[in-house]
C-alpha cells in the first residue's frame, strides 16, 4: 500500500522519539491545506455535538487560520451528510489577541467575524472574544485576568471549559498564540497571560498560556511556507518549549500538525 507523505513522516518520527507521536498531515500547498483542515474541523465539531450536544473551538489568526475559517463558512452553506454543525451550539474562544482597538484590522476577532462568525450565526453569548484595548481595561494584565475569569465561569466543575479543538498557527521562530521563545509567557503557568514588548507587532497582546492550551482535547497546528520548515522540524524533533514554544503545544487526546509541503520540507522522510 502506498504511503502518503504524512504517513512516512509519522513513521520516521516514531523511530526517533520516545513520547506520544503527533499526527502529521501534509498537503501539497496552502490552499489545499486550508480546505482539508476546514473539512476536518467541521467533522470534529459535528462529532463533538453528537456526543455532548455542544462543541467548542479555539480560533487562531494568521493567513492559514483565516483561510480555514473562510473554507468552513463555505462548507456550512452546503454541509456534507453527517457533518452538519449546529452553529447555535458552538462556543468560540481565542488563543490570543492583539491588545488594540476593537475596529483595528489587527484584531483576530475582526478577521474571524468577517471570515466565518458573521456568516454562520453563532449567538453573541457563545462568542468569547478577548478584550480590546478600548473596552475599558487598564492594560493587558487586567484583560488577561478578566478572560481567565470567563474561562473559569464557563468551566463548570473543572478549572477550564472543554475545548474540543484548539487551533494554532506558528511563526518562523516557533511562537504559538503569543508565546514567543524565551519570553515570560513561555514559563508562565497561568491559563491566560498578558504579553508586552512582543517581538512581532503589535507589541501588546493577551494570550492563552500553555496550561490552557494543554487542556484542549485536540491541538491542531496549521503551518504553511518554507520559511517555517526549520521550526517545524525542530518542534517535532523534541526542542524545548522555552526555546521553541510550538514544541510545547500538545492536546490531551491528540496533537495534529497540518502542514503544506513547503513547511514539511525539513522533516525526516519529507523527500522520500
JSON list of C-alpha atoms in Angstrom, two decimals, residues 3-187:
[
{"chain": "A", "resi": 3, "resn": "UNK", "atom": "CA", "xyz": [2.02, 5.76, 2.00]},
{"chain": "A", "resi": 4, "resn": "UNK", "atom": "CA", "xyz": [1.17, 9.46, 1.94]},
{"chain": "A", "resi": 5, "resn": "UNK", "atom": "CA", "xyz": [3.95, 11.94, 2.85]},
{"chain": "A", "resi": 6, "resn": "UNK", "atom": "CA", "xyz": [2.30, 12.39, 6.24]},
{"chain": "A", "resi": 7, "resn": "UNK", "atom": "CA", "xyz": [2.35, 8.62, 6.85]},
{"chain": "A", "resi": 8, "resn": "UNK", "atom": "CA", "xyz": [6.06, 8.43, 6.02]},
{"chain": "A", "resi": 9, "resn": "UNK", "atom": "CA", "xyz": [6.90, 11.35, 8.28]},
{"chain": "A", "resi": 10, "resn": "UNK", "atom": "CA", "xyz": [4.96, 9.92, 11.23]},
{"chain": "A", "resi": 11, "resn": "UNK", "atom": "CA", "xyz": [6.77, 6.60, 10.77]},
{"chain": "A", "resi": 12, "resn": "UNK", "atom": "CA", "xyz": [10.17, 8.31, 10.87]},
{"chain": "A", "resi": 13, "resn": "UNK", "atom": "CA", "xyz": [9.19, 10.41, 13.89]},
{"chain": "A", "resi": 14, "resn": "UNK", "atom": "CA", "xyz": [8.05, 7.29, 15.71]},
{"chain": "A", "resi": 15, "resn": "UNK", "atom": "CA", "xyz": [11.50, 5.83, 15.20]},
{"chain": "A", "resi": 16, "resn": "UNK", "atom": "CA", "xyz": [13.21, 8.88, 16.67]},
{"chain": "A", "resi": 17, "resn": "UNK", "atom": "CA", "xyz": [11.01, 9.86, 19.64]},
{"chain": "A", "resi": 18, "resn": "UNK", "atom": "CA", "xyz": [10.04, 8.11, 22.84]},
{"chain": "A", "resi": 19, "resn": "UNK", "atom": "CA", "xyz": [6.85, 10.02, 23.70]},
{"chain": "A", "resi": 20, "resn": "UNK", "atom": "CA", "xyz": [3.44, 10.02, 22.06]},
{"chain": "A", "resi": 21, "resn": "UNK", "atom": "CA", "xyz": [3.76, 10.68, 18.36]},
{"chain": "A", "resi": 22, "resn": "UNK", "atom": "CA", "xyz": [1.71, 13.56, 16.97]},
{"chain": "A", "resi": 23, "resn": "UNK", "atom": "CA", "xyz": [-0.33, 13.16, 13.84]},
{"chain": "A", "resi": 24, "resn": "UNK", "atom": "CA", "xyz": [1.34, 14.83, 10.85]},
{"chain": "A", "resi": 25, "resn": "UNK", "atom": "CA", "xyz": [-0.69, 15.57, 7.74]},
{"chain": "A", "resi": 26, "resn": "UNK", "atom": "CA", "xyz": [1.00, 17.08, 4.70]},
{"chain": "A", "resi": 27, "resn": "UNK", "atom": "CA", "xyz": [-0.93, 18.72, 1.87]},
{"chain": "A", "resi": 28, "resn": "UNK", "atom": "CA", "xyz": [0.55, 19.96, -1.43]},
{"chain": "A", "resi": 29, "resn": "UNK", "atom": "CA", "xyz": [0.05, 23.68, -0.80]},
{"chain": "A", "resi": 30, "resn": "UNK", "atom": "CA", "xyz": [-1.60, 26.22, 1.49]},
{"chain": "A", "resi": 31, "resn": "UNK", "atom": "CA", "xyz": [-4.87, 26.29, -0.44]},
{"chain": "A", "resi": 32, "resn": "UNK", "atom": "CA", "xyz": [-5.37, 22.53, -0.25]},
{"chain": "A", "resi": 33, "resn": "UNK", "atom": "CA", "xyz": [-4.27, 22.63, 3.39]},
{"chain": "A", "resi": 34, "resn": "UNK", "atom": "CA", "xyz": [-6.97, 25.18, 4.24]},
{"chain": "A", "resi": 35, "resn": "UNK", "atom": "CA", "xyz": [-9.68, 23.12, 2.54]},
{"chain": "A", "resi": 36, "resn": "UNK", "atom": "CA", "xyz": [-8.60, 19.88, 4.19]},
{"chain": "A", "resi": 37, "resn": "UNK", "atom": "CA", "xyz": [-8.30, 21.47, 7.63]},
{"chain": "A", "resi": 38, "resn": "UNK", "atom": "CA", "xyz": [-11.74, 23.06, 7.27]},
{"chain": "A", "resi": 39, "resn": "UNK", "atom": "CA", "xyz": [-13.36, 19.73, 6.35]},
{"chain": "A", "resi": 40, "resn": "UNK", "atom": "CA", "xyz": [-11.64, 18.02, 9.30]},
{"chain": "A", "resi": 41, "resn": "UNK", "atom": "CA", "xyz": [-12.71, 20.78, 11.68]},
{"chain": "A", "resi": 42, "resn": "UNK", "atom": "CA", "xyz": [-16.34, 20.61, 10.59]},
{"chain": "A", "resi": 43, "resn": "UNK", "atom": "CA", "xyz": [-16.32, 16.84, 11.05]},
{"chain": "A", "resi": 44, "resn": "UNK", "atom": "CA", "xyz": [-14.75, 17.15, 14.50]},
{"chain": "A", "resi": 45, "resn": "UNK", "atom": "CA", "xyz": [-17.24, 19.76, 15.70]},
{"chain": "A", "resi": 46, "resn": "UNK", "atom": "CA", "xyz": [-20.16, 17.70, 14.37]},
{"chain": "A", "resi": 47, "resn": "UNK", "atom": "CA", "xyz": [-18.81, 14.65, 16.21]},
{"chain": "A", "resi": 48, "resn": "UNK", "atom": "CA", "xyz": [-18.47, 16.65, 19.45]},
{"chain": "A", "resi": 49, "resn": "UNK", "atom": "CA", "xyz": [-22.08, 17.81, 19.17]},
{"chain": "A", "resi": 50, "resn": "UNK", "atom": "CA", "xyz": [-23.22, 14.24, 18.62]},
{"chain": "A", "resi": 51, "resn": "UNK", "atom": "CA", "xyz": [-21.66, 13.33, 21.97]},
{"chain": "A", "resi": 52, "resn": "UNK", "atom": "CA", "xyz": [-22.11, 16.45, 24.08]},
{"chain": "A", "resi": 53, "resn": "UNK", "atom": "CA", "xyz": [-24.85, 18.41, 22.36]},
{"chain": "A", "resi": 54, "resn": "UNK", "atom": "CA", "xyz": [-22.48, 21.35, 22.00]},
{"chain": "A", "resi": 55, "resn": "UNK", "atom": "CA", "xyz": [-18.99, 21.91, 20.61]},
{"chain": "A", "resi": 56, "resn": "UNK", "atom": "CA", "xyz": [-16.19, 24.33, 21.37]},
{"chain": "A", "resi": 57, "resn": "UNK", "atom": "CA", "xyz": [-13.33, 25.65, 19.30]},
{"chain": "A", "resi": 58, "resn": "UNK", "atom": "CA", "xyz": [-10.41, 27.96, 20.00]},
{"chain": "A", "resi": 59, "resn": "UNK", "atom": "CA", "xyz": [-9.56, 30.08, 16.97]},
{"chain": "A", "resi": 60, "resn": "UNK", "atom": "CA", "xyz": [-6.28, 31.43, 15.67]},
{"chain": "A", "resi": 61, "resn": "UNK", "atom": "CA", "xyz": [-5.48, 34.27, 13.30]},
{"chain": "A", "resi": 62, "resn": "UNK", "atom": "CA", "xyz": [-2.90, 34.48, 10.55]},
{"chain": "A", "resi": 63, "resn": "UNK", "atom": "CA", "xyz": [-3.13, 33.71, 6.88]},
{"chain": "A", "resi": 64, "resn": "UNK", "atom": "CA", "xyz": [-3.79, 29.99, 7.06]},
{"chain": "A", "resi": 65, "resn": "UNK", "atom": "CA", "xyz": [-6.02, 30.25, 10.13]},
{"chain": "A", "resi": 66, "resn": "UNK", "atom": "CA", "xyz": [-8.27, 32.80, 8.46]},
{"chain": "A", "resi": 67, "resn": "UNK", "atom": "CA", "xyz": [-8.28, 30.85, 5.19]},
{"chain": "A", "resi": 68, "resn": "UNK", "atom": "CA", "xyz": [-9.52, 27.80, 7.10]},
{"chain": "A", "resi": 69, "resn": "UNK", "atom": "CA", "xyz": [-12.38, 29.83, 8.55]},
{"chain": "A", "resi": 70, "resn": "UNK", "atom": "CA", "xyz": [-13.42, 31.00, 5.09]},
{"chain": "A", "resi": 71, "resn": "UNK", "atom": "CA", "xyz": [-13.48, 27.40, 3.93]},
{"chain": "A", "resi": 72, "resn": "UNK", "atom": "CA", "xyz": [-15.54, 26.38, 6.96]},
{"chain": "A", "resi": 73, "resn": "UNK", "atom": "CA", "xyz": [-18.08, 29.08, 6.08]},
{"chain": "A", "resi": 74, "resn": "UNK", "atom": "CA", "xyz": [-18.35, 27.68, 2.55]},
{"chain": "A", "resi": 75, "resn": "UNK", "atom": "CA", "xyz": [-18.87, 24.16, 3.90]},
{"chain": "A", "resi": 76, "resn": "UNK", "atom": "CA", "xyz": [-21.59, 25.47, 6.21]},
{"chain": "A", "resi": 77, "resn": "UNK", "atom": "CA", "xyz": [-23.55, 26.61, 3.16]},
{"chain": "A", "resi": 78, "resn": "UNK", "atom": "CA", "xyz": [-23.61, 23.08, 1.70]},
{"chain": "A", "resi": 79, "resn": "UNK", "atom": "CA", "xyz": [-22.86, 20.64, 4.55]},
{"chain": "A", "resi": 80, "resn": "UNK", "atom": "CA", "xyz": [-21.93, 17.07, 3.72]},
{"chain": "A", "resi": 81, "resn": "UNK", "atom": "CA", "xyz": [-24.19, 14.31, 5.09]},
{"chain": "A", "resi": 82, "resn": "UNK", "atom": "CA", "xyz": [-23.35, 13.60, 8.70]},
{"chain": "A", "resi": 83, "resn": "UNK", "atom": "CA", "xyz": [-21.21, 16.73, 9.03]},
{"chain": "A", "resi": 84, "resn": "UNK", "atom": "CA", "xyz": [-23.84, 19.35, 9.77]},
{"chain": "A", "resi": 85, "resn": "UNK", "atom": "CA", "xyz": [-22.73, 21.65, 12.56]},
{"chain": "A", "resi": 86, "resn": "UNK", "atom": "CA", "xyz": [-25.34, 23.46, 14.61]},
{"chain": "A", "resi": 87, "resn": "UNK", "atom": "CA", "xyz": [-23.57, 26.80, 14.88]},
{"chain": "A", "resi": 88, "resn": "UNK", "atom": "CA", "xyz": [-26.02, 27.99, 17.52]},
{"chain": "A", "resi": 89, "resn": "UNK", "atom": "CA", "xyz": [-24.44, 25.38, 19.81]},
{"chain": "A", "resi": 90, "resn": "UNK", "atom": "CA", "xyz": [-20.75, 26.16, 19.22]},
{"chain": "A", "resi": 91, "resn": "UNK", "atom": "CA", "xyz": [-18.70, 28.09, 21.77]},
{"chain": "A", "resi": 92, "resn": "UNK", "atom": "CA", "xyz": [-15.91, 30.14, 20.22]},
{"chain": "A", "resi": 93, "resn": "UNK", "atom": "CA", "xyz": [-12.78, 31.18, 22.10]},
{"chain": "A", "resi": 94, "resn": "UNK", "atom": "CA", "xyz": [-9.43, 32.64, 21.02]},
{"chain": "A", "resi": 95, "resn": "UNK", "atom": "CA", "xyz": [-5.87, 31.51, 21.58]},
{"chain": "A", "resi": 96, "resn": "UNK", "atom": "CA", "xyz": [-4.52, 35.04, 21.57]},
{"chain": "A", "resi": 97, "resn": "UNK", "atom": "CA", "xyz": [-5.46, 38.56, 20.64]},
{"chain": "A", "resi": 98, "resn": "UNK", "atom": "CA", "xyz": [-3.77, 41.84, 19.87]},
{"chain": "A", "resi": 99, "resn": "UNK", "atom": "CA", "xyz": [-4.50, 44.46, 22.54]},
{"chain": "A", "resi": 100, "resn": "UNK", "atom": "CA", "xyz": [-5.63, 47.12, 20.08]},
{"chain": "A", "resi": 101, "resn": "UNK", "atom": "CA", "xyz": [-8.98, 48.90, 19.50]},
{"chain": "A", "resi": 102, "resn": "UNK", "atom": "CA", "xyz": [-11.94, 46.72, 18.57]},
{"chain": "A", "resi": 103, "resn": "UNK", "atom": "CA", "xyz": [-12.16, 48.00, 15.00]},
{"chain": "A", "resi": 104, "resn": "UNK", "atom": "CA", "xyz": [-8.43, 47.56, 14.28]},
{"chain": "A", "resi": 105, "resn": "UNK", "atom": "CA", "xyz": [-7.68, 45.25, 11.36]},
{"chain": "A", "resi": 106, "resn": "UNK", "atom": "CA", "xyz": [-5.00, 43.58, 13.51]},
{"chain": "A", "resi": 107, "resn": "UNK", "atom": "CA", "xyz": [-7.70, 42.03, 15.72]},
{"chain": "A", "resi": 108, "resn": "UNK", "atom": "CA", "xyz": [-8.02, 38.26, 15.27]},
{"chain": "A", "resi": 109, "resn": "UNK", "atom": "CA", "xyz": [-11.63, 38.64, 16.34]},
{"chain": "A", "resi": 110, "resn": "UNK", "atom": "CA", "xyz": [-12.38, 41.03, 13.48]},
{"chain": "A", "resi": 111, "resn": "UNK", "atom": "CA", "xyz": [-10.90, 38.65, 10.91]},
{"chain": "A", "resi": 112, "resn": "UNK", "atom": "CA", "xyz": [-12.80, 35.68, 12.34]},
{"chain": "A", "resi": 113, "resn": "UNK", "atom": "CA", "xyz": [-16.11, 37.51, 12.33]},
{"chain": "A", "resi": 114, "resn": "UNK", "atom": "CA", "xyz": [-15.69, 38.54, 8.69]},
{"chain": "A", "resi": 115, "resn": "UNK", "atom": "CA", "xyz": [-14.46, 35.11, 7.55]},
{"chain": "A", "resi": 116, "resn": "UNK", "atom": "CA", "xyz": [-16.87, 32.89, 9.49]},
{"chain": "A", "resi": 117, "resn": "UNK", "atom": "CA", "xyz": [-18.83, 34.03, 12.51]},
{"chain": "A", "resi": 118, "resn": "UNK", "atom": "CA", "xyz": [-21.00, 36.64, 10.81]},
{"chain": "A", "resi": 119, "resn": "UNK", "atom": "CA", "xyz": [-21.88, 34.10, 8.12]},
{"chain": "A", "resi": 120, "resn": "UNK", "atom": "CA", "xyz": [-22.96, 31.12, 10.23]},
{"chain": "A", "resi": 121, "resn": "UNK", "atom": "CA", "xyz": [-24.98, 32.70, 13.02]},
{"chain": "A", "resi": 122, "resn": "UNK", "atom": "CA", "xyz": [-23.06, 31.86, 16.19]},
{"chain": "A", "resi": 123, "resn": "UNK", "atom": "CA", "xyz": [-25.05, 33.52, 19.01]},
{"chain": "A", "resi": 124, "resn": "UNK", "atom": "CA", "xyz": [-23.35, 36.53, 20.59]},
{"chain": "A", "resi": 125, "resn": "UNK", "atom": "CA", "xyz": [-23.29, 34.89, 24.02]},
{"chain": "A", "resi": 126, "resn": "UNK", "atom": "CA", "xyz": [-21.24, 31.99, 22.63]},
{"chain": "A", "resi": 127, "resn": "UNK", "atom": "CA", "xyz": [-18.55, 34.22, 21.10]},
{"chain": "A", "resi": 128, "resn": "UNK", "atom": "CA", "xyz": [-15.96, 34.71, 23.84]},
{"chain": "A", "resi": 129, "resn": "UNK", "atom": "CA", "xyz": [-13.67, 37.41, 22.47]},
{"chain": "A", "resi": 130, "resn": "UNK", "atom": "CA", "xyz": [-10.60, 38.64, 24.31]},
{"chain": "A", "resi": 131, "resn": "UNK", "atom": "CA", "xyz": [-10.92, 42.29, 25.34]},
{"chain": "A", "resi": 132, "resn": "UNK", "atom": "CA", "xyz": [-9.87, 45.13, 23.04]},
{"chain": "A", "resi": 133, "resn": "UNK", "atom": "CA", "xyz": [-7.74, 48.00, 24.27]},
{"chain": "A", "resi": 134, "resn": "UNK", "atom": "CA", "xyz": [-10.73, 50.37, 24.15]},
{"chain": "A", "resi": 135, "resn": "UNK", "atom": "CA", "xyz": [-13.01, 48.08, 26.18]},
{"chain": "A", "resi": 136, "resn": "UNK", "atom": "CA", "xyz": [-12.32, 49.81, 29.49]},
{"chain": "A", "resi": 137, "resn": "UNK", "atom": "CA", "xyz": [-9.41, 47.74, 30.82]},
{"chain": "A", "resi": 138, "resn": "UNK", "atom": "CA", "xyz": [-6.35, 49.46, 32.29]},
{"chain": "A", "resi": 139, "resn": "UNK", "atom": "CA", "xyz": [-3.97, 47.22, 30.38]},
{"chain": "A", "resi": 140, "resn": "UNK", "atom": "CA", "xyz": [-3.39, 43.69, 29.07]},
{"chain": "A", "resi": 141, "resn": "UNK", "atom": "CA", "xyz": [-2.90, 42.34, 32.58]},
{"chain": "A", "resi": 142, "resn": "UNK", "atom": "CA", "xyz": [-6.44, 43.32, 33.57]},
{"chain": "A", "resi": 143, "resn": "UNK", "atom": "CA", "xyz": [-7.76, 41.99, 30.26]},
{"chain": "A", "resi": 144, "resn": "UNK", "atom": "CA", "xyz": [-5.97, 38.67, 30.79]},
{"chain": "A", "resi": 145, "resn": "UNK", "atom": "CA", "xyz": [-7.36, 38.35, 34.31]},
{"chain": "A", "resi": 146, "resn": "UNK", "atom": "CA", "xyz": [-10.88, 39.04, 33.01]},
{"chain": "A", "resi": 147, "resn": "UNK", "atom": "CA", "xyz": [-10.56, 36.42, 30.29]},
{"chain": "A", "resi": 148, "resn": "UNK", "atom": "CA", "xyz": [-9.31, 33.87, 32.80]},
{"chain": "A", "resi": 149, "resn": "UNK", "atom": "CA", "xyz": [-12.46, 34.62, 34.78]},
{"chain": "A", "resi": 150, "resn": "UNK", "atom": "CA", "xyz": [-14.59, 33.99, 31.71]},
{"chain": "A", "resi": 151, "resn": "UNK", "atom": "CA", "xyz": [-12.91, 30.63, 31.21]},
{"chain": "A", "resi": 152, "resn": "UNK", "atom": "CA", "xyz": [-13.46, 29.68, 34.85]},
{"chain": "A", "resi": 153, "resn": "UNK", "atom": "CA", "xyz": [-17.10, 30.74, 34.73]},
{"chain": "A", "resi": 154, "resn": "UNK", "atom": "CA", "xyz": [-17.70, 28.55, 31.67]},
{"chain": "A", "resi": 155, "resn": "UNK", "atom": "CA", "xyz": [-15.85, 25.60, 33.14]},
{"chain": "A", "resi": 156, "resn": "UNK", "atom": "CA", "xyz": [-18.49, 24.31, 35.47]},
{"chain": "A", "resi": 157, "resn": "UNK", "atom": "CA", "xyz": [-16.75, 21.79, 37.72]},
{"chain": "A", "resi": 158, "resn": "UNK", "atom": "CA", "xyz": [-13.31, 21.94, 36.12]},
{"chain": "A", "resi": 159, "resn": "UNK", "atom": "CA", "xyz": [-10.72, 24.74, 36.05]},
{"chain": "A", "resi": 160, "resn": "UNK", "atom": "CA", "xyz": [-11.20, 25.28, 32.32]},
{"chain": "A", "resi": 161, "resn": "UNK", "atom": "CA", "xyz": [-14.06, 24.66, 29.88]},
{"chain": "A", "resi": 162, "resn": "UNK", "atom": "CA", "xyz": [-13.93, 21.82, 27.38]},
{"chain": "A", "resi": 163, "resn": "UNK", "atom": "CA", "xyz": [-12.07, 22.77, 24.22]},
{"chain": "A", "resi": 164, "resn": "UNK", "atom": "CA", "xyz": [-12.81, 20.20, 21.52]},
{"chain": "A", "resi": 165, "resn": "UNK", "atom": "CA", "xyz": [-10.30, 21.67, 19.08]},
{"chain": "A", "resi": 166, "resn": "UNK", "atom": "CA", "xyz": [-7.72, 24.38, 19.69]},
{"chain": "A", "resi": 167, "resn": "UNK", "atom": "CA", "xyz": [-6.25, 25.84, 16.52]},
{"chain": "A", "resi": 168, "resn": "UNK", "atom": "CA", "xyz": [-2.79, 27.39, 16.44]},
{"chain": "A", "resi": 169, "resn": "UNK", "atom": "CA", "xyz": [-0.60, 28.98, 13.83]},
{"chain": "A", "resi": 170, "resn": "UNK", "atom": "CA", "xyz": [3.16, 29.09, 14.18]},
{"chain": "A", "resi": 171, "resn": "UNK", "atom": "CA", "xyz": [5.69, 31.81, 13.44]},
{"chain": "A", "resi": 172, "resn": "UNK", "atom": "CA", "xyz": [9.03, 31.21, 11.72]},
{"chain": "A", "resi": 173, "resn": "UNK", "atom": "CA", "xyz": [10.80, 31.36, 15.09]},
{"chain": "A", "resi": 174, "resn": "UNK", "atom": "CA", "xyz": [8.37, 28.83, 16.55]},
{"chain": "A", "resi": 175, "resn": "UNK", "atom": "CA", "xyz": [5.94, 31.01, 18.51]},
{"chain": "A", "resi": 176, "resn": "UNK", "atom": "CA", "xyz": [2.35, 29.85, 19.02]},
{"chain": "A", "resi": 177, "resn": "UNK", "atom": "CA", "xyz": [-0.53, 32.04, 20.22]},
{"chain": "A", "resi": 178, "resn": "UNK", "atom": "CA", "xyz": [1.51, 34.95, 21.60]},
{"chain": "A", "resi": 179, "resn": "UNK", "atom": "CA", "xyz": [4.04, 32.75, 23.41]},
{"chain": "A", "resi": 180, "resn": "UNK", "atom": "CA", "xyz": [7.43, 33.66, 21.97]},
{"chain": "A", "resi": 181, "resn": "UNK", "atom": "CA", "xyz": [10.78, 31.95, 22.58]},
{"chain": "A", "resi": 182, "resn": "UNK", "atom": "CA", "xyz": [12.41, 32.86, 25.90]},
{"chain": "A", "resi": 183, "resn": "UNK", "atom": "CA", "xyz": [9.56, 35.23, 26.78]},
{"chain": "A", "resi": 184, "resn": "UNK", "atom": "CA", "xyz": [7.91, 35.36, 30.24]},
{"chain": "A", "resi": 185, "resn": "UNK", "atom": "CA", "xyz": [4.81, 33.71, 28.73]},
{"chain": "A", "resi": 186, "resn": "UNK", "atom": "CA", "xyz": [6.88, 30.62, 27.88]},
{"chain": "A", "resi": 187, "resn": "UNK", "atom": "CA", "xyz": [7.24, 29.77, 31.58]}
]
